[in-house]
mmCIF file of C-alpha atoms and ligand atoms in Angstrom:
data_model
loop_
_atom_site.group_PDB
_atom_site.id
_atom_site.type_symbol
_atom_site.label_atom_id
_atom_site.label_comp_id
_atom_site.label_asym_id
_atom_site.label_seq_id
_atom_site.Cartn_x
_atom_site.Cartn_y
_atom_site.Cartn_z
ATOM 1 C CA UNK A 1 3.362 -21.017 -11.493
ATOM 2 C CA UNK A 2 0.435 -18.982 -11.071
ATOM 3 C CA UNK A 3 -1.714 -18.331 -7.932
ATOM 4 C CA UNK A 4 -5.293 -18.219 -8.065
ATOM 5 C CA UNK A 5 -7.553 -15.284 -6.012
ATOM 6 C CA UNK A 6 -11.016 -16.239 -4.241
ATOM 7 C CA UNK A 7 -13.495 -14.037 -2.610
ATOM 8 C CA UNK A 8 -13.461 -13.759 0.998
ATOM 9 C CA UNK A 9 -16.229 -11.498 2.755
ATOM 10 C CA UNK A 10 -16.674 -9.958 -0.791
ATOM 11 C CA UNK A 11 -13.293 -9.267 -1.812
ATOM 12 C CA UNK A 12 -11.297 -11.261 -4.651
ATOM 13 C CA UNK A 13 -7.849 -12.212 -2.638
ATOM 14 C CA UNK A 14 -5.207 -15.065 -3.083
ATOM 15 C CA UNK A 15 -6.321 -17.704 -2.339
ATOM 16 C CA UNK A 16 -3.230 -18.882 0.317
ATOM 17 C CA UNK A 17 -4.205 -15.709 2.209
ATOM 18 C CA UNK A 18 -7.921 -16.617 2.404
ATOM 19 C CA UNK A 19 -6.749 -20.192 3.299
ATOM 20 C CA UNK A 20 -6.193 -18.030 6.481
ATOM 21 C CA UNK A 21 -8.437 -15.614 6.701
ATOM 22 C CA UNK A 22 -9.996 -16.242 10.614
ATOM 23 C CA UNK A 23 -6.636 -15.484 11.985
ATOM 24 C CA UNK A 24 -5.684 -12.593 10.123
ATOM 25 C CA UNK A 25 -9.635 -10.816 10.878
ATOM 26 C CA UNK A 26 -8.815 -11.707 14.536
ATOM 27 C CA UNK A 27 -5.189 -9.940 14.509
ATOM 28 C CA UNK A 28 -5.244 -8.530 18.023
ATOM 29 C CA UNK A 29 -3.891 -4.649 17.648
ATOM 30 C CA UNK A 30 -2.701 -3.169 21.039
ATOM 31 C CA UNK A 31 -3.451 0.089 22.010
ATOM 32 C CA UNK A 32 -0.566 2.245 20.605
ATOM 33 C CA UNK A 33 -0.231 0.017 17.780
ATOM 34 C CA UNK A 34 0.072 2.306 13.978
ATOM 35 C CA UNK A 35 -1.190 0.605 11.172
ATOM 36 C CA UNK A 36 -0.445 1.513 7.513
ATOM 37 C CA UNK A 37 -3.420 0.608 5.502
ATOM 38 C CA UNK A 38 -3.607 0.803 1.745
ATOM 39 C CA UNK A 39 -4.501 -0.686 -1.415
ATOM 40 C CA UNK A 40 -1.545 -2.041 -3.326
ATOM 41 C CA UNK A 41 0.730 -0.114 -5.346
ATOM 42 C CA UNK A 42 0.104 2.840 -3.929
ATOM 43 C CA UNK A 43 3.372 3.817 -2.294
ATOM 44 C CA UNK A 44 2.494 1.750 0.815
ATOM 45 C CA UNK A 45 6.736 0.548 0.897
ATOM 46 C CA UNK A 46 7.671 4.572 0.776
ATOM 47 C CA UNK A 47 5.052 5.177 3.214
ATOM 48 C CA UNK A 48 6.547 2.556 6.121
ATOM 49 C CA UNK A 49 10.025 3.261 5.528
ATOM 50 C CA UNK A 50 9.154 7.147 6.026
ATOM 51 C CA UNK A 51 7.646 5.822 9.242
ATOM 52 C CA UNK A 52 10.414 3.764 10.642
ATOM 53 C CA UNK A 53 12.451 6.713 10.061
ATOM 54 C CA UNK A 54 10.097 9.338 11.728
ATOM 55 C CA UNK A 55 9.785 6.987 14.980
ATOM 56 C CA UNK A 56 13.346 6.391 14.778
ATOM 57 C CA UNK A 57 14.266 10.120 14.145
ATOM 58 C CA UNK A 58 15.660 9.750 11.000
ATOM 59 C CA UNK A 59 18.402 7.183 12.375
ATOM 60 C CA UNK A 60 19.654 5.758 9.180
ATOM 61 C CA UNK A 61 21.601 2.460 10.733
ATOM 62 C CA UNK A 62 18.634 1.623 13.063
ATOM 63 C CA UNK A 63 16.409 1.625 10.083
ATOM 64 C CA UNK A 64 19.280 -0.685 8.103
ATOM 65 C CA UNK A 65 18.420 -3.332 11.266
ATOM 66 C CA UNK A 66 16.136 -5.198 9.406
ATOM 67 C CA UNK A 67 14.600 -5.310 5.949
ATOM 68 C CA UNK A 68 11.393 -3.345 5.538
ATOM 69 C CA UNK A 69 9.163 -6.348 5.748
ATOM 70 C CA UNK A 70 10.283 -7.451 9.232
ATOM 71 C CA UNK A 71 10.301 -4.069 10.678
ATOM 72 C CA UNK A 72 7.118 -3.441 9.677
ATOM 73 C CA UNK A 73 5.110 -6.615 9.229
ATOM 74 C CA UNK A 74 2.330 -7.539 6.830
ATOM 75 C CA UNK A 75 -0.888 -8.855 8.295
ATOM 76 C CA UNK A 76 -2.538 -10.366 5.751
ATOM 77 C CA UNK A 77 1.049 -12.683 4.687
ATOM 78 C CA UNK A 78 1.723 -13.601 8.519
ATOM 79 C CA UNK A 79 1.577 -16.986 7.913
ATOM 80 C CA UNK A 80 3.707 -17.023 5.117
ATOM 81 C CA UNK A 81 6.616 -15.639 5.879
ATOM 82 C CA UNK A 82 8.958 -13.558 8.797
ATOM 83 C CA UNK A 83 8.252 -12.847 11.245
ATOM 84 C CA UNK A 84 5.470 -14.838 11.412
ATOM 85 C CA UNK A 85 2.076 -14.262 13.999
ATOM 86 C CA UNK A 86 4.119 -15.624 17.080
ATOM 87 C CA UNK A 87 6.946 -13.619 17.025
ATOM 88 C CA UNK A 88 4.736 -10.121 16.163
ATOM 89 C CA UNK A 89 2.674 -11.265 18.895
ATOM 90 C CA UNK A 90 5.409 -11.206 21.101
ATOM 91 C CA UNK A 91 6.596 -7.926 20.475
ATOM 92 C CA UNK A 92 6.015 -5.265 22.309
ATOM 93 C CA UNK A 93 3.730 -2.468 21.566
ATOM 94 C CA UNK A 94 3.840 -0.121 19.967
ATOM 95 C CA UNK A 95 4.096 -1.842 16.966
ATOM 96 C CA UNK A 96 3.712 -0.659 13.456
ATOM 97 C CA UNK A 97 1.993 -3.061 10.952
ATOM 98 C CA UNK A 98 0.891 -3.212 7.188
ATOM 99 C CA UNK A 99 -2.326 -3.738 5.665
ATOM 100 C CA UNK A 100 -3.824 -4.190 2.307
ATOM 101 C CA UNK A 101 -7.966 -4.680 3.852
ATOM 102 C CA UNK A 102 -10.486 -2.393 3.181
ATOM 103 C CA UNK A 103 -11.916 -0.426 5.550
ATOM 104 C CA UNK A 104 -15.109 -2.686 6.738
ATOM 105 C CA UNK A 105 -12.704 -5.814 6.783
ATOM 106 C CA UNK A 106 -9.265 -4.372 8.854
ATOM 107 C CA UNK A 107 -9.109 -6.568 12.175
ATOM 108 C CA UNK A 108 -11.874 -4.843 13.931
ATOM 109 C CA UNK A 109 -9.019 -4.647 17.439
ATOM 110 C CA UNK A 110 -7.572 -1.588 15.343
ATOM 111 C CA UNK A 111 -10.617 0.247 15.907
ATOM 112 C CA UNK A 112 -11.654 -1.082 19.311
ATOM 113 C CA UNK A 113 -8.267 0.379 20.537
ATOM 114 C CA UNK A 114 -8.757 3.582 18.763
ATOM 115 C CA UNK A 115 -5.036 2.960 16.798
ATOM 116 C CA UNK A 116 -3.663 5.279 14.683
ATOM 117 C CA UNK A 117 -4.085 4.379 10.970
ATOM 118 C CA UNK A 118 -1.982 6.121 7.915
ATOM 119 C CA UNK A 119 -3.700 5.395 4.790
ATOM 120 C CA UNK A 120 -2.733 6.100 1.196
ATOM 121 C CA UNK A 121 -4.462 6.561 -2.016
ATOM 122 C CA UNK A 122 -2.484 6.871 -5.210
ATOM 123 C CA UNK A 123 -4.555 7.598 -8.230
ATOM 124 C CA UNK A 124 -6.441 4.729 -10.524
ATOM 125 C CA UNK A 125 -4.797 4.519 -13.442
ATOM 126 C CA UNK A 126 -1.240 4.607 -12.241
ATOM 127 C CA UNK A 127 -2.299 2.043 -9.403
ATOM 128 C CA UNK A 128 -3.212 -0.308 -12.124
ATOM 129 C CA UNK A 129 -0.171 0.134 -14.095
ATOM 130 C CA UNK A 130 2.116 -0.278 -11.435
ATOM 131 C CA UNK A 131 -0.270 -3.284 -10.141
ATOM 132 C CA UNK A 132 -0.391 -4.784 -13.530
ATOM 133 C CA UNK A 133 3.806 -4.825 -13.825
ATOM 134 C CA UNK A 134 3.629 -6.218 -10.493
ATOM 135 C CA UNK A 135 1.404 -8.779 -10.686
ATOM 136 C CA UNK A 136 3.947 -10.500 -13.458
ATOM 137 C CA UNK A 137 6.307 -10.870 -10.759
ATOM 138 C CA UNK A 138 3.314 -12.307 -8.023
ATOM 139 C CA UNK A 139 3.213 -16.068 -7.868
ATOM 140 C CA UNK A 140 0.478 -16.146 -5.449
ATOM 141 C CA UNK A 141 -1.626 -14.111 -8.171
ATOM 142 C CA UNK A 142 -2.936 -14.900 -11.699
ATOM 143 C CA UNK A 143 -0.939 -14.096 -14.794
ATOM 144 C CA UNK A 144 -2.079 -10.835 -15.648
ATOM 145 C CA UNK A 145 -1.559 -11.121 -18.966
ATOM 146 C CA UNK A 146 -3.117 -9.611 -21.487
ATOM 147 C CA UNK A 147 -3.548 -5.913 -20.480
ATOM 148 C CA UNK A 148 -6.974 -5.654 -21.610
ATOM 149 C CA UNK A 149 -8.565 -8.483 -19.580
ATOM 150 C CA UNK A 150 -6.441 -6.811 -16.631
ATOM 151 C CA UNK A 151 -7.787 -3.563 -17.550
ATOM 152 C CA UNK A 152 -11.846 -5.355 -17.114
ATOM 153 C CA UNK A 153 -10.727 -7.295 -13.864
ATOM 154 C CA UNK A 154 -9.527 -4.397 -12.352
ATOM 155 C CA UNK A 155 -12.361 -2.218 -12.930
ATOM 156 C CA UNK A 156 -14.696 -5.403 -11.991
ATOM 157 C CA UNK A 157 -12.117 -5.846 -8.583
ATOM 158 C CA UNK A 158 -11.064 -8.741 -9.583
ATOM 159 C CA UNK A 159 -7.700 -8.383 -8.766
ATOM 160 C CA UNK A 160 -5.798 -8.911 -5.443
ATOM 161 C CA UNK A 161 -7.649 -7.679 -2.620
ATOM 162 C CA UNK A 162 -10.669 -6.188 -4.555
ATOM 163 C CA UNK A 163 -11.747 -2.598 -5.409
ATOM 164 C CA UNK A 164 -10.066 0.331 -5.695
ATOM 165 C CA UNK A 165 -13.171 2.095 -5.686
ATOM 166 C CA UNK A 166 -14.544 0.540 -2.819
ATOM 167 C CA UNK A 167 -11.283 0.424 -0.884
ATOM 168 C CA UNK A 168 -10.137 4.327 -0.966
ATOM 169 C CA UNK A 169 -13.803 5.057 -0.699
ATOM 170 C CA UNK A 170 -14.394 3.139 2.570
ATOM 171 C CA UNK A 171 -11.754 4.669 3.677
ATOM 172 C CA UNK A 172 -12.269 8.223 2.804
ATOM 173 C CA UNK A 173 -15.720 7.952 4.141
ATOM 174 C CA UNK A 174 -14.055 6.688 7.644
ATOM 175 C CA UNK A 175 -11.627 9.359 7.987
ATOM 176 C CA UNK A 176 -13.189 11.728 10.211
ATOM 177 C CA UNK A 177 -15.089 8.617 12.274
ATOM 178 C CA UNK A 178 -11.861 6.892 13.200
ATOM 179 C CA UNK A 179 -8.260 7.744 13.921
ATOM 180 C CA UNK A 180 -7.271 7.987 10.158
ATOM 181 C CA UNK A 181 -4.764 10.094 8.274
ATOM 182 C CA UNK A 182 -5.341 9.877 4.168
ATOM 183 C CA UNK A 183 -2.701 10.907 2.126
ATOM 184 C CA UNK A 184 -1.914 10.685 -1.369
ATOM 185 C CA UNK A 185 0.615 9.649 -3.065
ATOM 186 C CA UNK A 186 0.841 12.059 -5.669
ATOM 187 C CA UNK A 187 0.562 14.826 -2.884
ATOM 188 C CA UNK A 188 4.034 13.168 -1.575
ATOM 189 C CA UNK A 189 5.152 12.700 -4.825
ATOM 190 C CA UNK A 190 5.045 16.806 -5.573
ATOM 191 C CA UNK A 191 5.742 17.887 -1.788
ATOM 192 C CA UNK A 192 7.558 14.948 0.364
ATOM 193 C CA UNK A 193 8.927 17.212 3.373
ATOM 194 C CA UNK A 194 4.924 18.421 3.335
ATOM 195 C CA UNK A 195 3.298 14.897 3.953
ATOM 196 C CA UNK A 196 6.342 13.722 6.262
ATOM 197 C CA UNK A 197 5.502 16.193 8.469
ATOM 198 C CA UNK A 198 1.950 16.045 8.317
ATOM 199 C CA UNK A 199 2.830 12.038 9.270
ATOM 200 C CA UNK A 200 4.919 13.046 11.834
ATOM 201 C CA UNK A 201 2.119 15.600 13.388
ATOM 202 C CA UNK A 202 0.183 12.843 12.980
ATOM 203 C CA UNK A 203 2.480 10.560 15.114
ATOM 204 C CA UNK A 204 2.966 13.150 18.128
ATOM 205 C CA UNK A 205 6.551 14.352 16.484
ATOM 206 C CA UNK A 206 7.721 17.648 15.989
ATOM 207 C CA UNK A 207 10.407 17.454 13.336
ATOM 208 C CA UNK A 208 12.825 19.991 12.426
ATOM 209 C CA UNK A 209 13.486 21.185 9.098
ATOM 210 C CA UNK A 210 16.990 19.528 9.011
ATOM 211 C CA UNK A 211 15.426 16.173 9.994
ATOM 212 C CA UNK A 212 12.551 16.939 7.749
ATOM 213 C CA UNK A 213 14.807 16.705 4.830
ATOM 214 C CA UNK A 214 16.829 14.247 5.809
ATOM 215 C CA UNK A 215 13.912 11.615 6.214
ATOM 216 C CA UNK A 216 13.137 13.281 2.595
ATOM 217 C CA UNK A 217 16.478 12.284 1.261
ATOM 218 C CA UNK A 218 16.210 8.653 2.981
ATOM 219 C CA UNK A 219 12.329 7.724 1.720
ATOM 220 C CA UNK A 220 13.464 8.800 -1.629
ATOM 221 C CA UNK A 221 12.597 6.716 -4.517
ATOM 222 C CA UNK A 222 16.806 6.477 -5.429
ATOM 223 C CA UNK A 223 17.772 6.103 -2.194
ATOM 224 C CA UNK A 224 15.270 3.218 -1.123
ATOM 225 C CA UNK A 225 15.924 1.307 -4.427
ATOM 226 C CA UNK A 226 19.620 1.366 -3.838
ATOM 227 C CA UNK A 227 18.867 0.416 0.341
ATOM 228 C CA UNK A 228 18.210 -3.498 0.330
ATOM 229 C CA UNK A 229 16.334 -3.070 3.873
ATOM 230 C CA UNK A 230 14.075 -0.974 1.854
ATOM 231 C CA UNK A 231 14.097 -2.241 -1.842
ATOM 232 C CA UNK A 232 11.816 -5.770 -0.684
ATOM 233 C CA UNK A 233 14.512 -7.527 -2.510
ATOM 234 C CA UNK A 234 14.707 -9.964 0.057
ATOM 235 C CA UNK A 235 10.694 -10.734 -0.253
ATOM 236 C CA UNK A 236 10.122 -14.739 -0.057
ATOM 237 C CA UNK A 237 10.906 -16.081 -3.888
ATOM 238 C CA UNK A 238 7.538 -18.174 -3.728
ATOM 239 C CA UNK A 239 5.540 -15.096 -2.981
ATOM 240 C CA UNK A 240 7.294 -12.377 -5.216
ATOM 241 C CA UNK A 241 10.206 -13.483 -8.545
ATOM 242 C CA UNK A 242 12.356 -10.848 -8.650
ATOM 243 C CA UNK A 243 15.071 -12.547 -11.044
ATOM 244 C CA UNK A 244 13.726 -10.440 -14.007
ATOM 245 C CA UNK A 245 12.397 -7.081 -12.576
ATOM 246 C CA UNK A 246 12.451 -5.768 -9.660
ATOM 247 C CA UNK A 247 9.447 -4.307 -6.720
ATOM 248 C CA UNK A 248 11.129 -0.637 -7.186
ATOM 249 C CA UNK A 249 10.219 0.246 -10.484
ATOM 250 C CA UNK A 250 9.542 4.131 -11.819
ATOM 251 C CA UNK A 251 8.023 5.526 -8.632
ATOM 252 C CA UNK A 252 6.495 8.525 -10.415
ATOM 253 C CA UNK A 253 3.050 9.672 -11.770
ATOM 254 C CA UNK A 254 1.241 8.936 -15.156
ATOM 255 C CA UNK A 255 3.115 6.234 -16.025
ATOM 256 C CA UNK A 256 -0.319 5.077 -17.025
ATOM 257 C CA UNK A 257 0.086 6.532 -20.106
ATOM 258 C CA UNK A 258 2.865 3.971 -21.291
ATOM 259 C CA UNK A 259 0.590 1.204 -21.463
ATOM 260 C CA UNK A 260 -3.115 2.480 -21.829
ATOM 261 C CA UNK A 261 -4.326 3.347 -25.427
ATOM 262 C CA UNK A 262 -6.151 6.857 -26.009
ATOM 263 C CA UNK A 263 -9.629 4.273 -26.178
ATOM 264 C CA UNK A 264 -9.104 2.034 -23.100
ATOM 265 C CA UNK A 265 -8.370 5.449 -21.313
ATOM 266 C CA UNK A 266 -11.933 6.828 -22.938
ATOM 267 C CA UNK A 267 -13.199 3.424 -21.663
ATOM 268 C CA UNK A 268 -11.945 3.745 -17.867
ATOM 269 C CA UNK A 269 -12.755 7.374 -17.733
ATOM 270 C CA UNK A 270 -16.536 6.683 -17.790
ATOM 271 C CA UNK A 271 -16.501 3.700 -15.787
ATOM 272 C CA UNK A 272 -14.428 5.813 -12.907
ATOM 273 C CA UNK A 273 -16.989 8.565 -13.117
ATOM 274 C CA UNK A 274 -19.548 6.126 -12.460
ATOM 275 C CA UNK A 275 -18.011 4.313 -9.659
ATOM 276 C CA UNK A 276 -16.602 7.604 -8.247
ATOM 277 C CA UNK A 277 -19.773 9.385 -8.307
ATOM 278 C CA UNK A 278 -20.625 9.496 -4.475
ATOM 279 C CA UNK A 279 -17.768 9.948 -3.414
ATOM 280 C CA UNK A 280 -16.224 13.752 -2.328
ATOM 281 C CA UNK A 281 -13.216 12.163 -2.915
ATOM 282 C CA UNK A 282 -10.712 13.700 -5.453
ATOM 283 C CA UNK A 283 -7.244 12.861 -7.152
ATOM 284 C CA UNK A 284 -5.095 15.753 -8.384
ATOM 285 C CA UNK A 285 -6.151 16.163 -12.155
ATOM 286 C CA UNK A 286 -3.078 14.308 -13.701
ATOM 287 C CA UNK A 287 -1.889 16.200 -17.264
HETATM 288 P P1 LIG B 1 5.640 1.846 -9.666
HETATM 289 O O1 LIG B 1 5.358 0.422 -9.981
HETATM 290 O O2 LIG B 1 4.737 2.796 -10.376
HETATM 291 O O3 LIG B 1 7.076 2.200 -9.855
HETATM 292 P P2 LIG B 1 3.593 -0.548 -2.838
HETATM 293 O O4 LIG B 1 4.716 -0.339 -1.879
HETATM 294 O O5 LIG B 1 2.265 -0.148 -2.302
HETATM 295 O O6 LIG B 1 3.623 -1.923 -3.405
HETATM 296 O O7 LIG B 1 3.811 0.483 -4.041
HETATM 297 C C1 LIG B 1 4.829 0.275 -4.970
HETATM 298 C C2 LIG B 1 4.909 1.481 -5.879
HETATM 299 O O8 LIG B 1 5.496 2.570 -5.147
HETATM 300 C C3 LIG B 1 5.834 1.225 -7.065
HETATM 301 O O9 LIG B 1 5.354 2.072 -8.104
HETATM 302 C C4 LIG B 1 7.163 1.690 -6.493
HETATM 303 O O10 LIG B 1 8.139 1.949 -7.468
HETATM 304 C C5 LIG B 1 6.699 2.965 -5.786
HETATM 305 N N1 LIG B 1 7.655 3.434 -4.771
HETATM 306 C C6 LIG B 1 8.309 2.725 -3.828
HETATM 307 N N2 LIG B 1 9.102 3.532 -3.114
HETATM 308 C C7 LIG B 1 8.952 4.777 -3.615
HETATM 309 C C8 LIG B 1 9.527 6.055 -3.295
HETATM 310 N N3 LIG B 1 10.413 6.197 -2.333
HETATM 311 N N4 LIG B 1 9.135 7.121 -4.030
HETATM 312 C C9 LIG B 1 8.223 6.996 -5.033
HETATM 313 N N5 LIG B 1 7.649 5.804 -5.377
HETATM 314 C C10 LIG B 1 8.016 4.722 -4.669
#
């Protein structure tokens, strides 16, 4: 059965996650607390598992101790599934978390406490692919079904937790005001030893080139698809049906052009200019 999304603070999101939406504004970070922000699809799954293994020096078995999810929790789902407020709560600090909210809506005890916050941007077109394949599999959003209304909703941001536009805008425009590192996925896509170690700068860790590689070889798309602690195959059924397909899927760039025609791309092209125009921000020209 299908979900249905609502706007909350002016962005479209499920409606089971707006059912909850004081608690999740009033997450209390901690100072030392890392969160991964993003908007989804964009490699945020590669981008935690690349941090587990960075904090954990590329220990393979002590990031196999839990799957993905519980190591690094999801605000926003909390309250739907492990480990649940209480328990990250309890834990002590530093803790890494995951976040979907745009800038001017992420718990404002992130930025009170000056936390560091990884953020990635993947470009639009093979965000809304990947989001669009997804969204068959997410009960807790609407069928997405058929492409070309998708194609209008996404563009409008009505689609699970808003904008594109406004979200890797917001937080482009924040970057230099707050504790922010913006990467893109199509940077760590064409250079993954490059980003890792601009994360682990980032971080406070020095990594060698041996370790470099080796957190290369672990993140990688094969090797996290065949690792259940990193493949979200044990993501609640009611939230995400995996019987059919499964969360890792292609992991590479311009797959867009499998499911856009050569008009809808004509189409999108001048909306993004228009939406992108005051922005500095730029994607690497995809071929
Ligand atoms: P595709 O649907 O294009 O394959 P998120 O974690 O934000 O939900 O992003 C999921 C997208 O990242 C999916 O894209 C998924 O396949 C891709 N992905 C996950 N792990 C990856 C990795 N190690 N390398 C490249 N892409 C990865």
């Amino acid at each position: 059965m299908a979900g249905k999304l609502t706007v909350v603070e002016g962005m479209a999101v499920a409606e089971v996650v707006a059912a909850n939406w004081e608690q999740i504004y009033n997450f209390q970070a901690r100072p030392g607390d890392i969160l991964i922000d993003t908007y989804p699809k964009s490699g945020t799954t590669w981008m935690q598992e690349i941090v587990d293994l960075i904090l954990h020096d590329g220990d393979e078995q002590i990031c196999m101790r839990a799957p993905i999810s519980e190591r690094i929790p999801f605000i926003e789902l909390l309250h739907l599934m492990k480990p649940g407020f209480e328990e990250v709560n309890a834990r002590p600090s530093p803790r890494v978390l995951k976040s979907h909210l745009p800038y001017q809506l992420v718990p404002p005890s992130f930025w009170k406490h000056n936390c560091k916050v990884i953020y990635v941007a993947r470009n639009a077109r093979d965000t809304l692919t990947s989001f669009f394949h997804f969204d068959h599999l997410v009960l807790i959003h609407p069928d997405p079904e058929p492409f070309e209304d998708y194609l209008q909703r996404f563009m409008k941001g009505d689609v699970g937790w808003g904008s594109w536009y406004d979200h890797v805008k917001g937080f482009w425009a924040a970057r230099e005001k707050e504790n922010i590192l913006y990467i893109l996925f199509e940077d760590k896509k064409k250079n993954p030893s490059q980003e890792i170690q601009k994360v682990a700068k980032f971080l406070g860790k020095e990594l060698s080139e041996d370790l470099l590689l080796k957190i290369a070889k672990l993140s990688s798309f094969e090797h996290m698809k065949n690792n259940p602690m990193a493949n979200n195959s044990d993501f609640p059924k009611e939230i995400l049906d995996q019987s059919e397909k499964s969360f890792m899927r292609k992991g590479k760039v311009g797959d867009w052009k499998t499911l856009f025609t050569a008009q809808q791309n004509e189409m999108f092209e001048a909306d993004y200019e228009r939406q992108m125009s005051d922005t500095t921000l730029k994607f690497p020209k995809l071929k």
